[in-house]
Amino acid sequence: MPKTVLMCPPTYFDIEYEINPWMHQEDQPTSESASEQWRKLYNIYTQRLGWHVELAEPVKGLPDMVFATDCSLVIDDRVMLSSFLYKERQPETAYFEAWFKDHGYKNLAKAKNFFEGGGDTLLFGDKIIAGYGFRSSLESHDELREYFSREVVSLRIIDPNFYHLDTSLTVLSDNSVAYYPGAIDEDSQQRLRAAVPHLIEATLDEARGFGLNATSDGKTIICSDESKTLLQKYKDAGFEVIGTPILEFRKSGGGVKCLTLELR
Ligand code: ARG
């Protein structure tokens, strides 16, 4: 099924502050190559996969708006808007809220507790797999449970390099998930094993290549082309894989999935 996703062009993308271990103001992305990598991903979605890509208007001074997935979690017609932990990102929510209103969404709620949208939530069948510990709070998971009437599998993130759950875990299909176990605590690993029939494990090195920051339509996985061994694991599990260069965005701690908010 072709998907509909929301992206935000990298017009004002750079490293203006440091809020995760990947960000260093002295290591700036090159704007041409960031634009080229973003455009490649956009073309994969629209031309190769036939997905529909909606666009949000980028805002000067909000360089991380490019990571559209962080603005909310959308399920059907319901939107839970993010409450960002860092003040640098907090103004993003109002712009995305306006986008949803302009596009006919009527059921909008803003999280009362810290919550960073798709950065920390992944849909797995009728469950929500949700991370907490760095950006989103455990309390926000109660809000999700209530607002979406869905079961939430809470995972505690323990490695600051994987501060958002979507940097260390990706849903590949209705029964499979790939993840880097070291990013979450032991109890969370157990909860994940209980919830997911088929788990693919990635190594720390593979995770650092941002190949777990992926999108998938259940058959084709789109992710960073950096870690060949991880791409091979996806292929061995029967998926088609589209690897794409995305490392300009890793300078900000992001990748393919961060750039993509799933709408439908
Ligand atoms: N620089 C951004 C931040 O630290 C990167 C966000 C990446 N988003 C994600 N879903 N992992 O907030």
PDB file of N, CA and C in Angstrom, residues 10 21 31 69-70 76 80 102 111 115 122 125 132 134 136 151 162 178 194 242 245 258 262:
ATOM      1  N   PRO A  10      15.013  20.771   3.931  1.00  0.00           N
ATOM      2  CA  PRO A  10      16.117  21.159   4.813  1.00  0.00           C
ATOM      3  C   PRO A  10      16.650  22.577   4.562  1.00  0.00           C
ATOM      4  N   PRO A  21      24.348  13.736  21.545  1.00  0.00           N
ATOM      5  CA  PRO A  21      25.792  13.529  21.412  1.00  0.00           C
ATOM      6  C   PRO A  21      26.328  13.575  19.975  1.00  0.00           C
ATOM      7  N   SER A  31      25.205  22.402   2.997  1.00  0.00           N
ATOM      8  CA  SER A  31      23.789  22.519   2.644  1.00  0.00           C
ATOM      9  C   SER A  31      23.467  21.860   1.306  1.00  0.00           C
ATOM     10  N   THR A  69       9.152  13.764  11.781  1.00  0.00           N
ATOM     11  CA  THR A  69       8.518  12.710  12.582  1.00  0.00           C
ATOM     12  C   THR A  69       8.367  13.113  14.044  1.00  0.00           C
ATOM     13  N   ASP A  70       9.233  14.034  14.497  1.00  0.00           N
ATOM     14  CA  ASP A  70       9.236  14.377  15.924  1.00  0.00           C
ATOM     15  C   ASP A  70       8.058  15.246  16.351  1.00  0.00           C
ATOM     16  N   ASP A  76      -4.800   7.276  12.277  1.00  0.00           N
ATOM     17  CA  ASP A  76      -6.076   7.587  11.622  1.00  0.00           C
ATOM     18  C   ASP A  76      -6.265   9.113  11.625  1.00  0.00           C
ATOM     19  N   MET A  80      -1.539  13.418  18.198  1.00  0.00           N
ATOM     20  CA  MET A  80      -1.006  13.849  19.498  1.00  0.00           C
ATOM     21  C   MET A  80       0.244  14.677  19.207  1.00  0.00           C
ATOM     22  N   ASP A 102      -4.720  23.288   8.935  1.00  0.00           N
ATOM     23  CA  ASP A 102      -4.913  23.686   7.527  1.00  0.00           C
ATOM     24  C   ASP A 102      -5.275  22.504   6.647  1.00  0.00           C
ATOM     25  N   ALA A 111       0.502  16.903  23.961  1.00  0.00           N
ATOM     26  CA  ALA A 111       0.905  16.121  25.132  1.00  0.00           C
ATOM     27  C   ALA A 111       1.157  17.051  26.324  1.00  0.00           C
ATOM     28  N   PHE A 115       7.010  14.711  25.325  1.00  0.00           N
ATOM     29  CA  PHE A 115       6.687  13.693  24.327  1.00  0.00           C
ATOM     30  C   PHE A 115       7.208  14.185  22.983  1.00  0.00           C
ATOM     31  N   LEU A 122       6.588   4.024  17.698  1.00  0.00           N
ATOM     32  CA  LEU A 122       6.482   3.281  16.444  1.00  0.00           C
ATOM     33  C   LEU A 122       5.228   2.423  16.528  1.00  0.00           C
ATOM     34  N   GLY A 125       1.457  -3.185  14.477  1.00  0.00           N
ATOM     35  CA  GLY A 125       0.098  -3.731  14.453  1.00  0.00           C
ATOM     36  C   GLY A 125      -0.820  -2.761  15.180  1.00  0.00           C
ATOM     37  N   TYR A 132      11.109   5.948  26.353  1.00  0.00           N
ATOM     38  CA  TYR A 132      11.163   7.052  27.317  1.00  0.00           C
ATOM     39  C   TYR A 132      12.540   7.059  27.966  1.00  0.00           C
ATOM     40  N   PHE A 134      14.979   9.769  27.777  1.00  0.00           N
ATOM     41  CA  PHE A 134      15.758  10.953  27.408  1.00  0.00           C
ATOM     42  C   PHE A 134      14.849  12.106  27.014  1.00  0.00           C
ATOM     43  N   SER A 136      11.126  11.752  25.702  1.00  0.00           N
ATOM     44  CA  SER A 136       9.744  11.560  26.130  1.00  0.00           C
ATOM     45  C   SER A 136       9.741  10.998  27.543  1.00  0.00           C
ATOM     46  N   GLU A 151      -2.809  -0.383  23.221  1.00  0.00           N
ATOM     47  CA  GLU A 151      -1.796  -0.887  24.145  1.00  0.00           C
ATOM     48  C   GLU A 151      -0.466  -0.204  23.837  1.00  0.00           C
ATOM     49  N   PHE A 162      21.368   7.016  21.484  1.00  0.00           N
ATOM     50  CA  PHE A 162      20.109   6.581  20.861  1.00  0.00           C
ATOM     51  C   PHE A 162      18.942   7.161  21.661  1.00  0.00           C
ATOM     52  N   ALA A 178      13.402  -4.625  13.958  1.00  0.00           N
ATOM     53  CA  ALA A 178      14.861  -4.704  14.104  1.00  0.00           C
ATOM     54  C   ALA A 178      15.276  -3.706  15.174  1.00  0.00           C
ATOM     55  N   ALA A 194       8.502 -10.229  24.287  1.00  0.00           N
ATOM     56  CA  ALA A 194       7.155 -10.776  24.529  1.00  0.00           C
ATOM     57  C   ALA A 194       6.148 -10.238  23.505  1.00  0.00           C
ATOM     58  N   ILE A 242      16.127  -0.466   0.154  1.00  0.00           N
ATOM     59  CA  ILE A 242      16.653   0.688  -0.585  1.00  0.00           C
ATOM     60  C   ILE A 242      17.539   1.465   0.385  1.00  0.00           C
ATOM     61  N   PRO A 245      22.153   7.460   0.810  1.00  0.00           N
ATOM     62  CA  PRO A 245      23.089   8.238   1.645  1.00  0.00           C
ATOM     63  C   PRO A 245      22.340   9.299   2.443  1.00  0.00           C
ATOM     64  N   CYS A 258      13.620   9.868  10.799  1.00  0.00           N
ATOM     65  CA  CYS A 258      13.408  11.174  11.442  1.00  0.00           C
ATOM     66  C   CYS A 258      12.860  12.198  10.458  1.00  0.00           C
ATOM     67  N   GLU A 262       4.751   9.595   9.286  1.00  0.00           N
ATOM     68  CA  GLU A 262       3.702   8.826   8.627  1.00  0.00           C
ATOM     69  C   GLU A 262       2.335   9.401   8.933  1.00  0.00           C
TER      70      GLU A 262
END
